[in-house]
Amino acid sequence: MEQYIVKGGVPLVGEVEISGAKNAALAIVAAAIMTDDKVVIDNLPDVRDINVLLQAIEGIGAKVVHRTENCVEIDSSSIHSVTVDYEYIKKIRASYYLLGALLGKFNKAEVALPGGCNIGSRPIDQHIKGFKALGATVDIEHGMIMTSADELIGNHIYMDVVSVGATINVMLAAALAQGSTILENAAKEPHVVDVANMLNSMGANIKGAGTDVIRIKGVEKLHGTEYSVIPDQIEAGTFMFAAAATKGNVLVKNVIPKHLEAITAKLLEIGCCIEEYDDAVRVIGPDQLKSTHVKTLPYPGFPTDMQPQIAVTLGLSSGISIVTESIFENRFKYVDELARMGANVKVEGNTAIITGVDKYLGARISAPDLRAGAALVIAGLAAEGFTVIDDIVYIQRGYEKFEDKLTALGAHIERISTEHEAQKFRLKVG
Ligand code: UD1
């Protein structure tokens, strides 16, 4: 099992290039199978979730050719099945986008119930509600979601909760439905907009993405396109908080600063200096971080996917911070690991009360999920001494070349598989 070993205490300094947004790319790869023409996707992050999804579409007959590490050509004219195996799906939750894509294209889809990060119960009732509203039947049998329709017909759909996944899934299916769909209380995340833009570039007629009412006029068919995925706002935010927690100075490049507003606002509140450019943001960490309060909310609020990273950083601030998680019910599992590094955090329900400490001390810890795993790496980078992080497979799901990018910023971090490699690292960095 691979681990990260980190020797902390080094401020991160330099420049880092942000990859394409994993969560946008997952839906964009699914959308690509909705045409028989060739689709080229650029700025695709080379991360495990994306690679599993590419294998899943190959499994049903699509042809995937890598032009480069971050650019693929997808030819779906040879898809011969609408049944997507559990083997792929258990690994990635967003495989459910194949439901909307296959239902839209073939009026039928069978996809295993999703797996993914273990951050609390994650119902898909709103996805199902949307498909049913478009005239599909939906059944769950033997761990598979089966949906089909004689024809999909546009409808007026009100989402009971703001859900990124359900918004995108219904948008995918409705793009090829007959007539118009109005989706109310839609999610407004940048990746919802990116998927709508990509579908429009394939000939779809989607308006209003990025607001809470999305209007989709179904079209008869979609055509090929070449599309570049937006930068990953969560990867960018992770490096921004890593700069803050290590008292570093990092220029985070290839970002859309507008997508990072909630993150930069909090970094300013805790005493960081921020410089914004057209497609880059510089974060300079202060000698002493200040405490603050934060509550996760749907976009444009503070993202739940940044909650562990800000909490780890606030653990090193002066004073008491309160972090409230309002999207997922079980997203504080990393707190026990952080406590092993000396953090003072008390969790009450969906709230973490964080009393800042002067420093973290390196320890052996394990990543409980993707974003918390990245946050614990930040803790290791800021800590005194050596930290060994287990279960980094979670981190590899969503961060491209994470250790390489950190090393380029001066961090002492290595991916290791044996105790011998750990010893070598310890000798090397002293
Ligand atoms: C996506 C992101 C994930 C992020 C989350 C919230 C992807 C692949 N993943 O997940 O990284 O943390 O958005 O920004 O893009 N809900 C329901 N019924 C549903 C669907 C959702 O009750 O049918 C609830 C969920 O339990 C949760 C909330 O709605 O409390 C938001 O979930 P949602 O936006 O759907 O998250 P995902 O799309 O799964």
Short mmCIF file of C-alpha atoms and ligand atoms in Angstrom, two decimals:
data_model
loop_
_atom_site.label_atom_id
_atom_site.label_comp_id
_atom_site.label_asym_id
_atom_site.label_seq_id
_atom_site.Cartn_x
_atom_site.Cartn_y
_atom_site.Cartn_z
CA MET A 1 0.00 0.00 0.00
CA GLU A 2 1.39 3.37 -0.98
CA GLN A 3 1.87 6.09 1.61
CA TYR A 4 3.07 9.65 1.66
CA ILE A 5 5.95 10.55 3.91
CA VAL A 6 6.31 14.25 4.65
CA LYS A 7 8.86 16.25 6.57
CA GLY A 8 7.07 19.40 7.56
CA GLY A 9 8.04 22.86 8.59
CA VAL A 10 9.08 24.16 5.17
CA PRO A 11 7.10 27.14 3.81
CA LEU A 12 5.80 26.40 0.31
CA VAL A 13 7.27 28.89 -2.13
CA GLY A 14 6.98 29.12 -5.91
CA GLU A 15 4.41 28.51 -8.62
CA VAL A 16 1.95 25.71 -9.20
CA GLU A 17 -0.13 24.96 -12.30
CA ILE A 18 -3.67 23.80 -11.59
CA SER A 19 -5.13 20.87 -13.56
CA GLY A 20 -8.58 20.54 -15.10
CA ALA A 21 -11.54 20.22 -12.75
CA LYS A 22 -12.13 16.57 -11.87
CA ASN A 23 -15.79 17.06 -11.07
CA ALA A 24 -16.49 18.89 -14.33
CA ALA A 25 -14.44 16.38 -16.31
CA LEU A 26 -16.39 13.41 -14.95
CA ALA A 27 -19.64 14.79 -16.34
CA ILE A 28 -17.97 15.95 -19.55
CA VAL A 29 -16.62 12.46 -20.26
CA ALA A 30 -20.14 11.11 -19.68
CA ALA A 31 -21.59 13.76 -22.01
CA ALA A 32 -19.07 12.77 -24.69
CA ILE A 33 -20.80 9.41 -25.18
CA MET A 34 -24.04 11.14 -26.22
CA THR A 35 -22.93 11.54 -29.82
CA ASP A 36 -21.65 9.11 -32.45
CA ASP A 37 -19.16 11.75 -33.60
CA LYS A 38 -15.68 12.12 -32.22
CA VAL A 39 -15.27 14.26 -29.08
CA VAL A 40 -11.92 15.66 -28.02
CA ILE A 41 -11.53 16.63 -24.37
CA ASP A 42 -8.54 18.71 -23.37
CA ASN A 43 -7.25 19.78 -19.94
CA LEU A 44 -8.53 16.47 -18.61
CA PRO A 45 -6.94 15.76 -15.24
CA ASP A 46 -4.92 12.54 -15.15
CA VAL A 47 -6.45 11.26 -11.91
CA ARG A 48 -7.85 7.92 -10.86
CA ASP A 49 -11.56 8.88 -10.96
CA ILE A 50 -11.26 10.03 -14.57
CA ASN A 51 -9.25 7.01 -15.63
CA VAL A 52 -11.81 4.66 -14.07
CA LEU A 53 -14.64 6.45 -15.89
CA LEU A 54 -12.74 6.22 -19.19
CA GLN A 55 -12.35 2.46 -18.59
CA ALA A 56 -16.05 2.23 -17.80
CA ILE A 57 -17.04 3.77 -21.15
CA GLU A 58 -14.52 1.56 -22.94
CA GLY A 59 -16.22 -1.34 -21.16
CA ILE A 60 -19.48 -0.55 -23.00
CA GLY A 61 -17.76 -0.15 -26.36
CA ALA A 62 -16.53 3.44 -26.64
CA LYS A 63 -13.06 3.96 -28.13
CA VAL A 64 -10.76 6.16 -26.09
CA VAL A 65 -7.46 7.38 -27.51
CA HIS A 66 -5.05 9.43 -25.41
CA ARG A 67 -3.57 12.21 -27.58
CA THR A 68 -1.54 13.33 -24.56
CA GLU A 69 -1.68 12.71 -20.80
CA ASN A 70 -4.38 15.39 -20.55
CA CYS A 71 -6.21 15.10 -23.86
CA VAL A 72 -8.42 12.26 -25.05
CA GLU A 73 -10.43 11.48 -28.16
CA ILE A 74 -13.65 9.61 -27.49
CA ASP A 75 -15.53 7.79 -30.24
CA SER A 76 -18.80 6.37 -28.96
CA SER A 77 -20.22 5.17 -32.28
CA SER A 78 -19.40 1.60 -31.28
CA ILE A 79 -21.17 1.54 -27.89
CA HIS A 80 -22.92 -1.84 -27.74
CA SER A 81 -24.28 -1.91 -24.20
CA VAL A 82 -26.12 0.37 -21.80
CA THR A 83 -25.08 -1.68 -18.76
CA VAL A 84 -22.18 -0.35 -16.73
CA ASP A 85 -20.45 -2.85 -14.43
CA TYR A 86 -20.15 -2.61 -10.68
CA GLU A 87 -16.42 -3.21 -11.07
CA TYR A 88 -15.90 0.41 -12.25
CA ILE A 89 -18.76 1.98 -10.47
CA LYS A 90 -17.91 0.93 -6.94
CA LYS A 91 -14.79 3.07 -7.26
CA ILE A 92 -16.39 6.33 -8.35
CA ARG A 93 -19.60 7.93 -7.32
CA ALA A 94 -19.87 10.14 -10.38
CA SER A 95 -20.38 7.08 -12.55
CA TYR A 96 -24.03 7.98 -12.06
CA TYR A 97 -23.55 10.55 -14.84
CA LEU A 98 -23.61 7.60 -17.22
CA LEU A 99 -27.26 7.14 -16.22
CA GLY A 100 -28.27 10.55 -17.55
CA ALA A 101 -25.99 10.29 -20.60
CA LEU A 102 -27.11 6.78 -21.63
CA LEU A 103 -30.76 7.50 -20.87
CA GLY A 104 -30.60 10.63 -23.04
CA LYS A 105 -28.85 8.88 -25.92
CA PHE A 106 -30.39 5.37 -25.87
CA ASN A 107 -33.53 5.88 -23.72
CA LYS A 108 -32.17 3.17 -21.45
CA ALA A 109 -29.41 2.76 -18.88
CA GLU A 110 -28.37 0.23 -16.26
CA VAL A 111 -25.69 1.44 -13.91
CA ALA A 112 -24.54 -0.02 -10.60
CA LEU A 113 -25.38 2.06 -7.54
CA PRO A 114 -22.56 4.50 -6.93
CA GLY A 115 -19.65 4.20 -4.50
CA GLY A 116 -17.17 7.05 -3.91
CA CYS A 117 -16.11 8.99 -0.87
CA ASN A 118 -17.39 7.92 2.48
CA ILE A 119 -18.62 11.26 3.80
CA GLY A 120 -22.12 10.35 4.90
CA SER A 121 -25.28 9.04 3.35
CA ARG A 122 -25.59 10.30 -0.20
CA PRO A 123 -29.07 9.70 -1.58
CA ILE A 124 -29.85 10.00 -5.29
CA ASP A 125 -33.58 10.59 -4.95
CA GLN A 126 -33.37 13.91 -6.83
CA HIS A 127 -31.66 12.26 -9.81
CA ILE A 128 -34.45 9.68 -9.86
CA LYS A 129 -37.13 12.33 -9.46
CA GLY A 130 -35.70 14.17 -12.46
CA PHE A 131 -35.54 11.09 -14.70
CA LYS A 132 -39.10 10.14 -13.76
CA ALA A 133 -40.29 13.66 -14.54
CA LEU A 134 -38.84 13.20 -18.04
CA GLY A 135 -41.01 10.12 -18.43
CA ALA A 136 -38.54 7.38 -17.55
CA THR A 137 -39.18 4.46 -15.25
CA VAL A 138 -36.54 3.89 -12.60
CA ASP A 139 -36.04 0.65 -10.68
CA ILE A 140 -33.32 -0.46 -8.31
CA GLU A 141 -32.64 -4.20 -8.40
CA HIS A 142 -29.63 -6.24 -7.33
CA GLY A 143 -27.57 -3.12 -6.73
CA MET A 144 -28.29 -1.75 -10.21
CA ILE A 145 -30.27 1.34 -11.13
CA MET A 146 -32.30 0.58 -14.21
CA THR A 147 -33.99 3.34 -16.11
CA SER A 148 -35.73 3.42 -19.45
CA ALA A 149 -38.29 5.38 -21.42
CA ASP A 150 -40.17 4.97 -24.71
CA GLU A 151 -39.32 8.58 -25.25
CA LEU A 152 -38.05 11.31 -22.95
CA ILE A 153 -40.28 14.35 -22.77
CA GLY A 154 -39.25 17.69 -21.28
CA ASN A 155 -40.92 18.80 -18.06
CA HIS A 156 -40.91 21.43 -15.33
CA ILE A 157 -38.78 20.02 -12.50
CA TYR A 158 -38.25 21.50 -9.05
CA MET A 159 -35.26 20.07 -7.15
CA ASP A 160 -36.03 19.65 -3.44
CA VAL A 161 -32.37 20.01 -2.53
CA VAL A 162 -29.62 21.83 -4.36
CA SER A 163 -27.66 18.97 -5.86
CA VAL A 164 -24.75 19.25 -8.27
CA GLY A 165 -25.09 15.63 -9.35
CA ALA A 166 -28.85 15.69 -9.91
CA THR A 167 -28.69 19.01 -11.77
CA ILE A 168 -26.07 17.69 -14.17
CA ASN A 169 -27.66 14.28 -14.59
CA VAL A 170 -31.07 15.71 -15.47
CA MET A 171 -29.42 18.25 -17.78
CA LEU A 172 -27.67 15.40 -19.63
CA ALA A 173 -30.86 13.41 -20.17
CA ALA A 174 -33.02 16.46 -20.97
CA ALA A 175 -30.55 17.66 -23.63
CA LEU A 176 -31.90 14.94 -25.94
CA ALA A 177 -35.52 14.89 -24.67
CA GLN A 178 -38.44 16.08 -26.74
CA GLY A 179 -39.53 19.61 -25.87
CA SER A 180 -38.41 21.91 -23.09
CA THR A 181 -37.28 21.22 -19.56
CA ILE A 182 -37.15 23.85 -16.84
CA LEU A 183 -34.98 22.87 -13.90
CA GLU A 184 -35.65 24.94 -10.79
CA ASN A 185 -33.51 25.18 -7.67
CA ALA A 186 -30.58 23.98 -9.78
CA ALA A 187 -27.00 23.90 -8.48
CA LYS A 188 -24.88 26.86 -9.63
CA GLU A 189 -21.38 25.39 -9.29
CA PRO A 190 -18.82 26.30 -11.99
CA HIS A 191 -18.77 22.72 -13.16
CA VAL A 192 -22.53 22.80 -13.85
CA VAL A 193 -21.83 25.74 -16.16
CA ASP A 194 -18.89 23.93 -17.74
CA VAL A 195 -20.97 20.85 -18.53
CA ALA A 196 -23.73 23.04 -20.02
CA ASN A 197 -21.14 24.85 -22.16
CA MET A 198 -19.74 21.55 -23.34
CA LEU A 199 -23.20 20.18 -24.21
CA ASN A 200 -24.01 23.43 -26.04
CA SER A 201 -20.79 23.02 -28.02
CA MET A 202 -22.22 19.62 -29.07
CA GLY A 203 -25.40 21.29 -30.32
CA ALA A 204 -27.52 21.23 -27.15
CA ASN A 205 -29.72 24.20 -26.27
CA ILE A 206 -29.18 24.94 -22.56
CA LYS A 207 -29.65 28.37 -21.04
CA GLY A 208 -29.33 29.68 -17.49
CA ALA A 209 -26.62 27.34 -16.17
CA GLY A 210 -24.97 29.16 -13.27
CA THR A 211 -28.33 30.51 -12.08
CA ASP A 212 -30.90 28.50 -10.18
CA VAL A 213 -33.20 28.10 -13.19
CA ILE A 214 -31.84 26.13 -16.14
CA ARG A 215 -33.86 25.93 -19.37
CA ILE A 216 -33.12 23.08 -21.71
CA LYS A 217 -34.69 22.80 -25.15
CA GLY A 218 -34.23 19.20 -26.25
CA VAL A 219 -32.51 18.66 -29.59
CA GLU A 220 -32.71 15.63 -31.88
CA LYS A 221 -29.05 14.79 -31.80
CA LEU A 222 -25.70 16.00 -30.54
CA HIS A 223 -22.54 16.31 -32.62
CA GLY A 224 -18.81 16.10 -32.01
CA THR A 225 -16.81 18.84 -30.34
CA GLU A 226 -13.41 19.81 -29.00
CA TYR A 227 -13.65 21.07 -25.45
CA SER A 228 -11.23 22.14 -22.74
CA VAL A 229 -12.21 21.51 -19.10
CA ILE A 230 -12.17 24.46 -16.65
CA PRO A 231 -9.47 24.61 -13.95
CA ASP A 232 -10.10 22.74 -10.72
CA GLN A 233 -11.28 25.20 -8.10
CA ILE A 234 -10.80 22.66 -5.29
CA GLU A 235 -7.26 21.73 -6.27
CA ALA A 236 -6.49 25.46 -6.46
CA GLY A 237 -8.04 26.05 -3.03
CA THR A 238 -6.06 23.17 -1.57
CA PHE A 239 -2.76 24.73 -2.67
CA MET A 240 -3.95 28.14 -1.44
CA PHE A 241 -4.57 26.79 2.05
CA ALA A 242 -1.31 24.83 1.92
CA ALA A 243 0.46 28.15 1.28
CA ALA A 244 -1.38 29.73 4.23
CA ALA A 245 -0.75 26.87 6.67
CA THR A 246 2.98 26.70 5.87
CA LYS A 247 3.43 30.50 5.95
CA GLY A 248 4.45 30.25 2.32
CA ASN A 249 4.18 32.36 -0.82
CA VAL A 250 2.60 30.52 -3.74
CA LEU A 251 1.41 31.70 -7.14
CA VAL A 252 -1.47 29.40 -8.08
CA LYS A 253 -1.68 29.46 -11.88
CA ASN A 254 -4.30 28.45 -14.46
CA VAL A 255 -7.29 29.35 -12.29
CA ILE A 256 -10.46 31.39 -12.73
CA PRO A 257 -10.21 33.80 -9.73
CA LYS A 258 -13.99 34.39 -9.77
CA HIS A 259 -14.54 30.70 -8.90
CA LEU A 260 -12.27 31.11 -5.87
CA GLU A 261 -14.00 34.10 -4.26
CA ALA A 262 -15.32 32.25 -1.19
CA ILE A 263 -11.86 30.78 -0.63
CA THR A 264 -9.94 34.03 -1.06
CA ALA A 265 -12.41 35.82 1.23
CA LYS A 266 -11.64 33.37 4.05
CA LEU A 267 -7.89 33.52 3.43
CA LEU A 268 -8.05 37.32 3.75
CA GLU A 269 -10.04 36.99 6.98
CA ILE A 270 -7.37 34.77 8.53
CA GLY A 271 -4.61 37.24 7.70
CA CYS A 272 -3.23 36.09 4.34
CA CYS A 273 -2.20 38.50 1.66
CA ILE A 274 -3.82 37.78 -1.73
CA GLU A 275 -2.82 39.08 -5.15
CA GLU A 276 -5.26 38.39 -7.98
CA TYR A 277 -4.28 38.25 -11.65
CA ASP A 278 -6.32 37.34 -14.75
CA ASP A 279 -5.71 33.63 -14.43
CA ALA A 280 -3.64 33.28 -11.27
CA VAL A 281 -3.81 34.03 -7.55
CA ARG A 282 -0.89 34.55 -5.19
CA VAL A 283 -1.30 33.60 -1.53
CA ILE A 284 1.17 34.79 1.09
CA GLY A 285 0.70 33.26 4.53
CA PRO A 286 1.18 35.48 7.60
CA ASP A 287 3.47 34.61 10.53
CA GLN A 288 0.39 34.15 12.70
CA LEU A 289 -2.95 33.05 11.25
CA LYS A 290 -6.14 34.48 12.72
CA SER A 291 -9.23 32.46 13.61
CA THR A 292 -12.55 32.74 11.79
CA HIS A 293 -15.93 31.07 11.36
CA VAL A 294 -17.02 29.31 8.21
CA LYS A 295 -20.08 27.41 7.03
CA THR A 296 -20.14 25.23 3.94
CA LEU A 297 -22.86 26.06 1.43
CA PRO A 298 -23.70 25.41 -2.21
CA TYR A 299 -21.86 27.69 -4.67
CA PRO A 300 -21.19 30.62 -4.40
CA GLY A 301 -20.86 29.73 -0.70
CA PHE A 302 -17.78 28.13 0.82
CA PRO A 303 -17.38 24.66 -0.78
CA THR A 304 -17.80 21.57 1.36
CA ASP A 305 -14.88 20.10 -0.59
CA MET A 306 -12.66 22.76 1.03
CA GLN A 307 -13.93 22.22 4.57
CA PRO A 308 -11.14 19.89 5.79
CA GLN A 309 -8.42 22.10 4.25
CA ILE A 310 -9.66 25.25 5.99
CA ALA A 311 -10.20 23.40 9.27
CA VAL A 312 -6.63 22.05 9.25
CA THR A 313 -5.36 25.59 8.61
CA LEU A 314 -7.56 27.13 11.32
CA GLY A 315 -6.14 24.57 13.76
CA LEU A 316 -2.92 26.62 13.59
CA SER A 317 -4.55 30.03 14.07
CA SER A 318 -4.76 32.15 17.20
CA GLY A 319 -8.12 31.87 18.93
CA ILE A 320 -11.25 29.82 18.40
CA SER A 321 -12.77 29.02 15.01
CA ILE A 322 -16.11 27.42 14.25
CA VAL A 323 -16.54 25.31 11.13
CA THR A 324 -20.09 24.27 10.25
CA GLU A 325 -20.69 21.55 7.67
CA SER A 326 -24.10 21.97 6.12
CA ILE A 327 -23.87 19.74 3.04
CA PHE A 328 -22.72 16.30 4.23
CA GLU A 329 -23.40 14.68 7.57
CA ASN A 330 -20.18 12.79 8.18
CA ARG A 331 -17.40 15.02 7.04
CA PHE A 332 -15.35 15.42 10.21
CA LYS A 333 -13.82 11.96 10.28
CA TYR A 334 -10.34 13.37 9.77
CA VAL A 335 -10.50 15.23 13.08
CA ASP A 336 -9.34 12.19 15.07
CA GLU A 337 -6.31 11.92 12.82
CA LEU A 338 -5.58 15.62 13.22
CA ALA A 339 -5.84 15.27 16.99
CA ARG A 340 -2.98 12.75 16.78
CA MET A 341 -0.88 15.62 15.43
CA GLY A 342 -1.78 17.85 18.37
CA ALA A 343 -4.84 19.70 17.04
CA ASN A 344 -7.50 20.81 19.50
CA VAL A 345 -10.85 20.21 17.80
CA LYS A 346 -14.18 19.34 19.34
CA VAL A 347 -16.95 18.12 17.05
CA GLU A 348 -20.57 18.64 18.05
CA GLY A 349 -23.00 17.43 15.41
CA ASN A 350 -22.21 19.26 12.21
CA THR A 351 -19.95 21.80 13.90
CA ALA A 352 -16.26 21.68 14.70
CA ILE A 353 -14.95 24.01 17.39
CA ILE A 354 -11.27 24.54 16.77
CA THR A 355 -8.95 26.03 19.34
CA GLY A 356 -5.75 27.00 17.55
CA VAL A 357 -2.45 25.45 18.65
CA ASP A 358 1.09 26.76 18.03
CA LYS A 359 2.14 23.79 15.95
CA TYR A 360 1.28 20.29 14.78
CA LEU A 361 3.65 17.42 15.43
CA GLY A 362 4.25 14.78 12.77
CA ALA A 363 2.48 11.45 13.31
CA ARG A 364 1.32 8.32 11.48
CA ILE A 365 -2.16 9.07 10.18
CA SER A 366 -4.52 7.85 7.51
CA ALA A 367 -6.60 9.58 4.83
CA PRO A 368 -10.31 8.93 5.42
CA ASP A 369 -11.44 10.34 2.06
CA LEU A 370 -10.22 12.44 -0.87
CA ARG A 371 -10.40 16.01 0.42
CA ALA A 372 -9.66 15.15 4.06
CA GLY A 373 -6.65 13.20 2.80
CA ALA A 374 -5.34 16.31 1.03
CA ALA A 375 -6.02 18.36 4.16
CA LEU A 376 -3.98 15.95 6.28
CA VAL A 377 -1.11 16.36 3.81
CA ILE A 378 -1.35 20.11 4.48
CA ALA A 379 -1.17 19.34 8.21
CA GLY A 380 1.94 17.21 7.58
CA LEU A 381 3.55 19.99 5.53
CA ALA A 382 3.00 22.46 8.36
CA ALA A 383 3.96 20.06 11.16
CA GLU A 384 7.23 19.66 12.98
CA GLY A 385 8.91 16.37 12.09
CA PHE A 386 7.81 13.44 9.96
CA THR A 387 4.25 12.50 9.05
CA VAL A 388 3.31 9.26 7.33
CA ILE A 389 -0.09 9.21 5.62
CA ASP A 390 -1.78 5.90 4.83
CA ASP A 391 -4.59 5.23 2.33
CA ILE A 392 -3.37 7.83 -0.16
CA VAL A 393 -5.32 6.04 -2.85
CA TYR A 394 -8.14 8.40 -1.88
CA ILE A 395 -5.98 11.43 -2.63
CA GLN A 396 -4.95 9.98 -5.99
CA ARG A 397 -8.63 9.92 -6.96
CA GLY A 398 -8.63 13.68 -7.40
CA TYR A 399 -5.17 15.29 -7.31
CA GLU A 400 -2.91 15.04 -10.35
CA LYS A 401 0.80 14.68 -9.54
CA PHE A 402 0.12 15.97 -6.03
CA GLU A 403 3.50 15.13 -4.55
CA ASP A 404 5.36 16.41 -7.64
CA LYS A 405 3.57 19.76 -7.52
CA LEU A 406 4.28 20.08 -3.78
CA THR A 407 7.94 19.09 -4.24
CA ALA A 408 8.30 21.82 -6.87
CA LEU A 409 7.14 24.26 -4.17
CA GLY A 410 9.94 23.10 -1.87
CA ALA A 411 7.98 20.56 0.17
CA HIS A 412 9.69 17.43 1.46
CA ILE A 413 7.19 14.78 0.41
CA GLU A 414 7.53 11.40 -1.27
CA ARG A 415 5.27 8.54 -2.27
CA ILE A 416 6.62 5.35 -0.72
CA SER A 417 5.59 1.69 -0.52
CA THR A 418 8.14 0.18 1.87
CA GLU A 419 9.78 0.94 5.20
CA HIS A 420 13.12 0.91 3.38
CA GLU A 421 11.94 3.81 1.17
CA ALA A 422 10.77 5.65 4.30
CA GLN A 423 14.23 5.22 5.86
CA LYS A 424 15.91 6.49 2.69
CA PHE A 425 13.65 9.57 2.71
CA ARG A 426 14.44 10.24 6.39
CA LEU A 427 18.18 10.03 5.71
CA LYS A 428 17.87 12.25 2.64
CA VAL A 429 15.95 15.11 4.25
CA GLY A 430 17.62 14.78 7.68
C1 UD1 B 1 -20.69 16.83 -5.88
C2 UD1 B 1 -19.19 16.70 -5.91
C3 UD1 B 1 -18.64 16.60 -4.51
C4 UD1 B 1 -19.12 17.78 -3.68
C5 UD1 B 1 -20.63 17.93 -3.76
C6 UD1 B 1 -21.15 19.20 -3.08
C7 UD1 B 1 -18.85 15.50 -7.98
C8 UD1 B 1 -18.43 14.26 -8.64
N1 UD1 B 1 -18.85 15.50 -6.65
O1 UD1 B 1 -21.18 15.65 -5.27
O2 UD1 B 1 -17.22 16.58 -4.59
O3 UD1 B 1 -18.76 17.57 -2.33
O4 UD1 B 1 -21.06 17.99 -5.13
O5 UD1 B 1 -20.57 20.31 -3.65
O6 UD1 B 1 -19.10 16.51 -8.62
N2 UD1 B 1 -28.72 15.04 -2.10
C9 UD1 B 1 -29.96 14.48 -1.88
N3 UD1 B 1 -30.56 13.80 -2.92
C10 UD1 B 1 -29.97 13.67 -4.14
C11 UD1 B 1 -28.71 14.24 -4.35
C12 UD1 B 1 -28.10 14.92 -3.31
O7 UD1 B 1 -30.52 14.59 -0.80
O8 UD1 B 1 -30.57 13.04 -5.02
C13 UD1 B 1 -28.06 15.80 -1.00
C14 UD1 B 1 -26.74 15.18 -0.59
O9 UD1 B 1 -26.91 14.18 0.39
C15 UD1 B 1 -26.02 16.38 -0.03
C16 UD1 B 1 -26.50 17.53 -0.93
O10 UD1 B 1 -27.71 17.06 -1.52
O11 UD1 B 1 -26.42 16.63 1.28
C17 UD1 B 1 -25.55 17.95 -2.00
O12 UD1 B 1 -25.14 16.82 -2.74
P1 UD1 B 1 -24.73 16.91 -4.27
O13 UD1 B 1 -24.58 18.34 -4.67
O14 UD1 B 1 -25.65 16.06 -5.07
O15 UD1 B 1 -23.32 16.23 -4.26
P2 UD1 B 1 -22.72 15.28 -5.37
O16 UD1 B 1 -23.21 15.68 -6.72
O17 UD1 B 1 -22.85 13.88 -4.95
#
